[in-house]
Every structure is written in structure tokens, then in C-alpha cells.
């Protein structure tokens, strides 16, 4: 079967995520857009992916639990899990690598953990818009150890993109799936980085506002909807990117 997936969506927990990005609104919008699968990927945090998953179950939308990690090299990497216990164990370790700097909501934005009914449960005090004290290699190893998958995000982008920071694909990421931005031109990219033709390149919306949702998604050909199957489909070229 063919499934439409957007694996990069921020919520009100990301300091740069709009206040309208509650799990409730995101699931409603995903339903309107007829997405089968989404992933919630807040900056260096995981907690709003849980209410999103529960809301998704009610609406028939599969929600992967995720995070967009920022490594020591200032590179953004999506870390995706299908299992609540695994991502919680993973994150309890990762949180120790987030610097002890307090968020200034006036300057960076709010970091709100909410429930299915949009009640605010907690405010994350540590600044999430920061680099973890983990290298790309260390983070990747940790994700694999806990049974997750990595997708370096918006790899061509000037800020926090893998290629513009390192100019190459490091060995620890050689067997990965990569995300290019919703507005990137593959032809232009291949002129600068010809080696990219050998890698699976998907796109997601990287939504920070409800209106961003649907600007890009990827359709995968899978036998069943699971993270494992979707990741394999991407690696084996059974995917097609759609852009608005
Ligand atoms: Zn990013
Ligand atoms: Zn993002």
C-alpha cells in the first residue's frame, strides 16, 4: 500500500513552534490533509509526541514518537521511535547532555508540554534551542542502541544542515535516509553535491505553523505501516516526494 507521511512537525514545546501547534490541532490538520503517518519532532524534547500519538489513534493516523536533536556540530537530526518505553529511556539519557541554560520565553518563545485537551501540564525550563553535548556519531549510536532511527534534517540548509556544516556525509550516517528541505531543488543540489544522487532523499514539512503542514510530504510503498517498514522503503527507493 501507499502511505503519505510527514515525519517532521514541531509543537508548542519547540520555542519556535507557534502557539496554535497543539497536538489536537496538528492531528485535525493531518486528517484534513489525508496524511496516514506523522512524526512529532520538537527540538531536543519528546513529550508532546505522546498526546499526539493517543489523538492519532482515535483518528486513524499513525504518529511516530520523535525529536529533532541538535548535535555538538550544530547539525539537526530527526530521531524517530515507534515505542514509548524506548524513546523515554533514550531521552532520559539524552536530557543529561542538554546544557543547564534556562529558557527565556520572552526571547526564545514558550516551551509547553500539553495534553490531548490542550491543557498546559508543564513548562520545560531548560533552553531546548541549544546543542546537546553529543557528537553526530555519539547521538546516532545512542539512537540505534535504543531501537530508533535517524534522519538528518534539511541537510542542505545554511543553518543546522549537515552538508553546509560538514560538506560531506560522515561514515556514521552512510546507511541513513536524509531529509532535504521542503523548498530545496534536487537539480541544484546535485550540481553542488553530486554524491547525493546515491542517497535516499525524502522531504517533510518541518512545520512550525499549521499552514506549513502539507507543504511537503513523502509517499512510501509499504506492506504495513511501521517505522521499520517506512525506513526500509525509503532506503530501497520505494518513495516519492510531493511538494505544494
Ligand atoms: Zn531543524
Ligand atoms: Zn525542525
Short mmCIF file of C-alpha atoms and ligand atoms in Angstrom, two decimals:
data_model
loop_
_atom_site.label_atom_id
_atom_site.label_comp_id
_atom_site.label_asym_id
_atom_site.label_seq_id
_atom_site.Cartn_x
_atom_site.Cartn_y
_atom_site.Cartn_z
CA UNK A 1 0.00 0.00 0.00
CA UNK A 2 0.96 3.64 -0.42
CA UNK A 3 1.14 5.80 2.70
CA UNK A 4 1.58 9.56 2.97
CA UNK A 5 3.92 10.60 5.76
CA UNK A 6 5.20 13.87 7.19
CA UNK A 7 7.93 12.97 9.64
CA UNK A 8 8.95 16.46 10.80
CA UNK A 9 6.44 18.52 12.78
CA UNK A 10 7.06 20.87 15.73
CA UNK A 11 4.61 21.65 18.53
CA UNK A 12 4.26 24.33 21.22
CA UNK A 13 7.09 22.58 23.03
CA UNK A 14 9.58 23.94 20.50
CA UNK A 15 10.41 27.55 21.41
CA UNK A 16 9.98 28.49 17.73
CA UNK A 17 6.73 26.49 17.35
CA UNK A 18 3.56 28.58 17.06
CA UNK A 19 1.04 28.60 19.93
CA UNK A 20 -1.52 27.00 17.57
CA UNK A 21 0.67 23.87 17.25
CA UNK A 22 -1.15 21.78 19.85
CA UNK A 23 -1.36 18.01 19.33
CA UNK A 24 -5.14 18.45 18.89
CA UNK A 25 -4.79 21.00 16.05
CA UNK A 26 -1.96 19.06 14.41
CA UNK A 27 -3.99 15.83 14.27
CA UNK A 28 -7.03 17.75 12.91
CA UNK A 29 -4.88 19.29 10.19
CA UNK A 30 -3.20 15.95 9.38
CA UNK A 31 -6.68 14.46 8.95
CA UNK A 32 -7.69 17.28 6.56
CA UNK A 33 -4.51 16.71 4.56
CA UNK A 34 -5.19 12.95 4.46
CA UNK A 35 -1.81 12.10 5.93
CA UNK A 36 -1.54 8.49 7.12
CA UNK A 37 1.56 8.99 9.24
CA UNK A 38 3.18 11.91 11.03
CA UNK A 39 6.08 12.28 13.46
CA UNK A 40 6.29 14.87 16.23
CA UNK A 41 9.84 16.21 16.35
CA UNK A 42 10.38 19.04 18.81
CA UNK A 43 13.83 20.48 19.38
CA UNK A 44 15.67 18.29 21.89
CA UNK A 45 12.45 17.10 23.56
CA UNK A 46 9.85 14.35 23.17
CA UNK A 47 6.89 14.94 25.47
CA UNK A 48 4.22 16.29 23.11
CA UNK A 49 4.59 13.25 20.89
CA UNK A 50 2.70 11.14 23.47
CA UNK A 51 -0.64 13.04 23.47
CA UNK A 52 -0.29 13.32 19.67
CA UNK A 53 0.03 9.55 19.39
CA UNK A 54 -3.09 9.00 21.52
CA UNK A 55 -5.10 11.54 19.48
CA UNK A 56 -3.81 10.00 16.25
CA UNK A 57 -5.04 6.56 17.35
CA UNK A 58 -8.59 7.97 17.62
CA UNK A 59 -8.42 9.42 14.10
CA UNK A 60 -6.61 6.57 12.37
CA UNK A 61 -3.35 8.48 11.96
CA UNK A 62 -0.15 6.72 12.94
CA UNK A 63 2.10 9.00 15.00
CA UNK A 64 5.78 8.20 15.45
CA UNK A 65 7.44 9.47 18.60
CA UNK A 66 10.34 11.72 17.83
CA UNK A 67 12.66 14.58 18.48
CA UNK A 68 14.86 16.88 16.39
CA UNK A 69 18.23 16.66 18.07
CA UNK A 70 20.88 19.36 17.72
CA UNK A 71 24.33 17.84 17.93
CA UNK A 72 27.60 19.32 19.09
CA UNK A 73 28.41 20.17 15.44
CA UNK A 74 25.19 22.28 15.31
CA UNK A 75 23.58 19.74 12.99
CA UNK A 76 19.87 18.86 13.22
CA UNK A 77 18.94 15.18 13.18
CA UNK A 78 15.46 13.68 13.45
CA UNK A 79 15.40 10.76 15.88
CA UNK A 80 12.32 8.57 15.48
CA UNK A 81 10.88 5.77 17.61
CA UNK A 82 7.82 3.55 17.45
CA UNK A 83 7.87 2.55 21.11
CA UNK A 84 7.06 4.77 24.07
CA UNK A 85 9.30 2.99 26.56
CA UNK A 86 12.31 3.05 24.22
CA UNK A 87 12.12 6.77 23.49
CA UNK A 88 11.61 7.58 27.19
CA UNK A 89 14.70 5.58 28.13
CA UNK A 90 16.63 7.17 25.27
CA UNK A 91 15.56 10.67 26.30
CA UNK A 92 16.31 10.20 30.00
CA UNK A 93 19.91 9.73 28.88
CA UNK A 94 19.91 12.50 26.24
CA UNK A 95 18.49 15.11 28.64
CA UNK A 96 21.72 14.98 30.67
CA UNK A 97 23.58 16.23 27.59
CA UNK A 98 21.39 19.34 27.25
CA UNK A 99 23.25 22.34 28.75
CA UNK A 100 21.96 23.77 32.03
CA UNK A 101 20.79 27.02 30.48
CA UNK A 102 17.39 28.41 31.34
CA UNK A 103 14.92 29.35 28.61
CA UNK A 104 13.86 32.99 28.32
CA UNK A 105 10.31 32.63 26.93
CA UNK A 106 10.19 36.36 26.06
CA UNK A 107 13.21 35.99 23.81
CA UNK A 108 13.13 32.38 22.52
CA UNK A 109 9.44 31.50 22.94
CA UNK A 110 7.41 29.23 25.21
CA UNK A 111 8.26 25.55 25.69
CA UNK A 112 4.95 23.99 26.70
CA UNK A 113 4.14 20.37 27.46
CA UNK A 114 0.41 19.88 26.89
CA UNK A 115 -2.20 17.11 26.94
CA UNK A 116 -4.82 15.92 24.44
CA UNK A 117 -7.25 18.68 25.53
CA UNK A 118 -4.67 21.49 25.18
CA UNK A 119 -4.20 21.87 28.94
CA UNK A 120 -0.71 23.06 29.81
CA UNK A 121 0.86 20.38 32.02
CA UNK A 122 4.34 21.76 32.39
CA UNK A 123 6.81 24.26 31.04
CA UNK A 124 10.26 22.98 30.06
CA UNK A 125 12.73 25.20 31.91
CA UNK A 126 15.96 24.24 30.16
CA UNK A 127 16.50 26.02 26.83
CA UNK A 128 15.74 23.48 24.10
CA UNK A 129 17.16 25.58 21.25
CA UNK A 130 20.69 24.51 22.06
CA UNK A 131 23.30 21.92 21.09
CA UNK A 132 23.44 18.67 23.02
CA UNK A 133 26.87 17.72 24.27
CA UNK A 134 26.81 14.76 21.86
CA UNK A 135 28.54 14.42 18.51
CA UNK A 136 26.68 13.13 15.43
CA UNK A 137 28.35 9.77 15.91
CA UNK A 138 27.55 9.57 19.63
CA UNK A 139 23.92 10.55 19.08
CA UNK A 140 23.49 8.07 16.22
CA UNK A 141 24.91 5.25 18.33
CA UNK A 142 22.59 6.12 21.20
CA UNK A 143 19.52 6.17 18.94
CA UNK A 144 20.41 2.77 17.49
CA UNK A 145 21.10 1.35 20.94
CA UNK A 146 17.54 2.23 21.98
CA UNK A 147 15.97 0.91 18.77
CA UNK A 148 15.30 4.21 16.99
CA UNK A 149 16.06 5.60 13.53
CA UNK A 150 17.84 8.78 12.45
CA UNK A 151 17.13 11.13 9.55
CA UNK A 152 19.44 14.16 9.30
CA UNK A 153 17.09 17.08 8.65
CA UNK A 154 17.19 19.82 5.96
CA UNK A 155 20.73 18.70 5.11
CA UNK A 156 21.32 21.47 2.54
CA UNK A 157 20.17 24.36 4.74
CA UNK A 158 22.69 27.01 5.81
CA UNK A 159 21.73 26.86 9.45
CA UNK A 160 21.91 23.46 11.17
CA UNK A 161 22.21 21.50 7.92
CA UNK A 162 24.60 18.55 7.77
CA UNK A 163 26.14 19.39 4.39
CA UNK A 164 26.70 23.08 5.00
CA UNK A 165 28.40 22.25 8.30
CA UNK A 166 30.48 19.24 7.24
CA UNK A 167 30.41 19.33 3.37
CA UNK A 168 30.15 15.52 3.35
CA UNK A 169 28.21 12.56 4.70
CA UNK A 170 30.14 11.22 7.72
CA UNK A 171 30.76 7.46 7.93
CA UNK A 172 28.39 7.07 10.89
CA UNK A 173 25.50 8.21 8.66
CA UNK A 174 26.39 6.35 5.46
CA UNK A 175 23.43 3.92 5.64
CA UNK A 176 20.85 6.59 6.51
CA UNK A 177 17.84 8.24 4.98
CA UNK A 178 18.22 12.02 4.59
CA UNK A 179 15.77 14.90 4.52
CA UNK A 180 16.10 17.83 2.15
CA UNK A 181 14.05 20.97 2.84
CA UNK A 182 10.53 21.37 1.51
CA UNK A 183 11.75 24.16 -0.80
CA UNK A 184 15.05 22.61 -1.98
CA UNK A 185 15.64 21.91 -5.67
CA UNK A 186 17.23 18.50 -6.21
CA UNK A 187 18.75 19.57 -9.54
CA UNK A 188 20.52 22.48 -7.88
CA UNK A 189 21.64 20.26 -5.01
CA UNK A 190 23.09 17.60 -7.31
CA UNK A 191 25.19 20.28 -9.05
CA UNK A 192 26.83 21.21 -5.72
CA UNK A 193 26.85 17.75 -4.11
CA UNK A 194 26.85 15.11 -6.93
CA UNK A 195 27.39 12.27 -4.42
CA UNK A 196 23.88 12.92 -3.05
CA UNK A 197 22.42 11.02 -6.01
CA UNK A 198 23.46 7.81 -4.22
CA UNK A 199 21.45 8.51 -1.07
CA UNK A 200 17.73 8.30 -0.26
CA UNK A 201 16.40 11.87 -0.04
CA UNK A 202 12.95 12.41 1.41
CA UNK A 203 11.13 15.65 2.32
CA UNK A 204 8.87 16.68 5.16
CA UNK A 205 7.16 19.93 6.04
CA UNK A 206 9.28 20.95 9.09
CA UNK A 207 6.08 22.68 10.25
CA UNK A 208 6.20 25.35 12.93
CA UNK A 209 2.73 26.70 11.94
CA UNK A 210 -0.45 24.84 10.96
CA UNK A 211 -0.27 26.40 7.49
CA UNK A 212 3.16 24.85 6.94
CA UNK A 213 1.67 21.36 7.16
CA UNK A 214 1.23 19.82 3.74
CA UNK A 215 3.91 21.93 2.01
CA UNK A 216 5.91 18.71 1.59
CA UNK A 217 5.43 15.05 2.43
CA UNK A 218 6.70 11.71 1.20
CA UNK A 219 4.68 8.77 -0.02
CA UNK A 220 6.09 5.31 0.75
CA UNK A 221 5.20 1.90 -0.63
CA UNK A 222 4.96 -0.49 2.33
CA UNK A 223 3.28 -3.79 3.26
CA UNK A 224 2.24 -2.37 6.65
CA UNK A 225 2.54 0.94 8.49
CA UNK A 226 5.53 0.76 10.80
CA UNK A 227 8.63 2.86 11.27
CA UNK A 228 10.79 -0.07 10.27
CA UNK A 229 8.88 -0.63 7.01
CA UNK A 230 8.80 3.08 6.12
CA UNK A 231 12.52 3.48 6.76
CA UNK A 232 13.27 0.39 4.64
CA UNK A 233 11.03 1.68 1.84
CA UNK A 234 12.99 4.95 1.83
CA UNK A 235 16.33 3.14 1.77
CA UNK A 236 15.19 0.89 -1.07
CA UNK A 237 13.85 3.76 -3.18
CA UNK A 238 10.14 2.91 -2.76
CA UNK A 239 9.12 6.51 -2.12
CA UNK A 240 8.02 9.67 -3.88
CA UNK A 241 8.25 13.24 -2.62
CA UNK A 242 5.32 15.63 -3.02
CA UNK A 243 5.51 19.40 -2.64
CA UNK A 244 2.84 22.07 -2.62
ZN1 LIG B 1 15.92 21.84 12.09
ZN1 LIG B 2 12.57 21.25 12.50
#
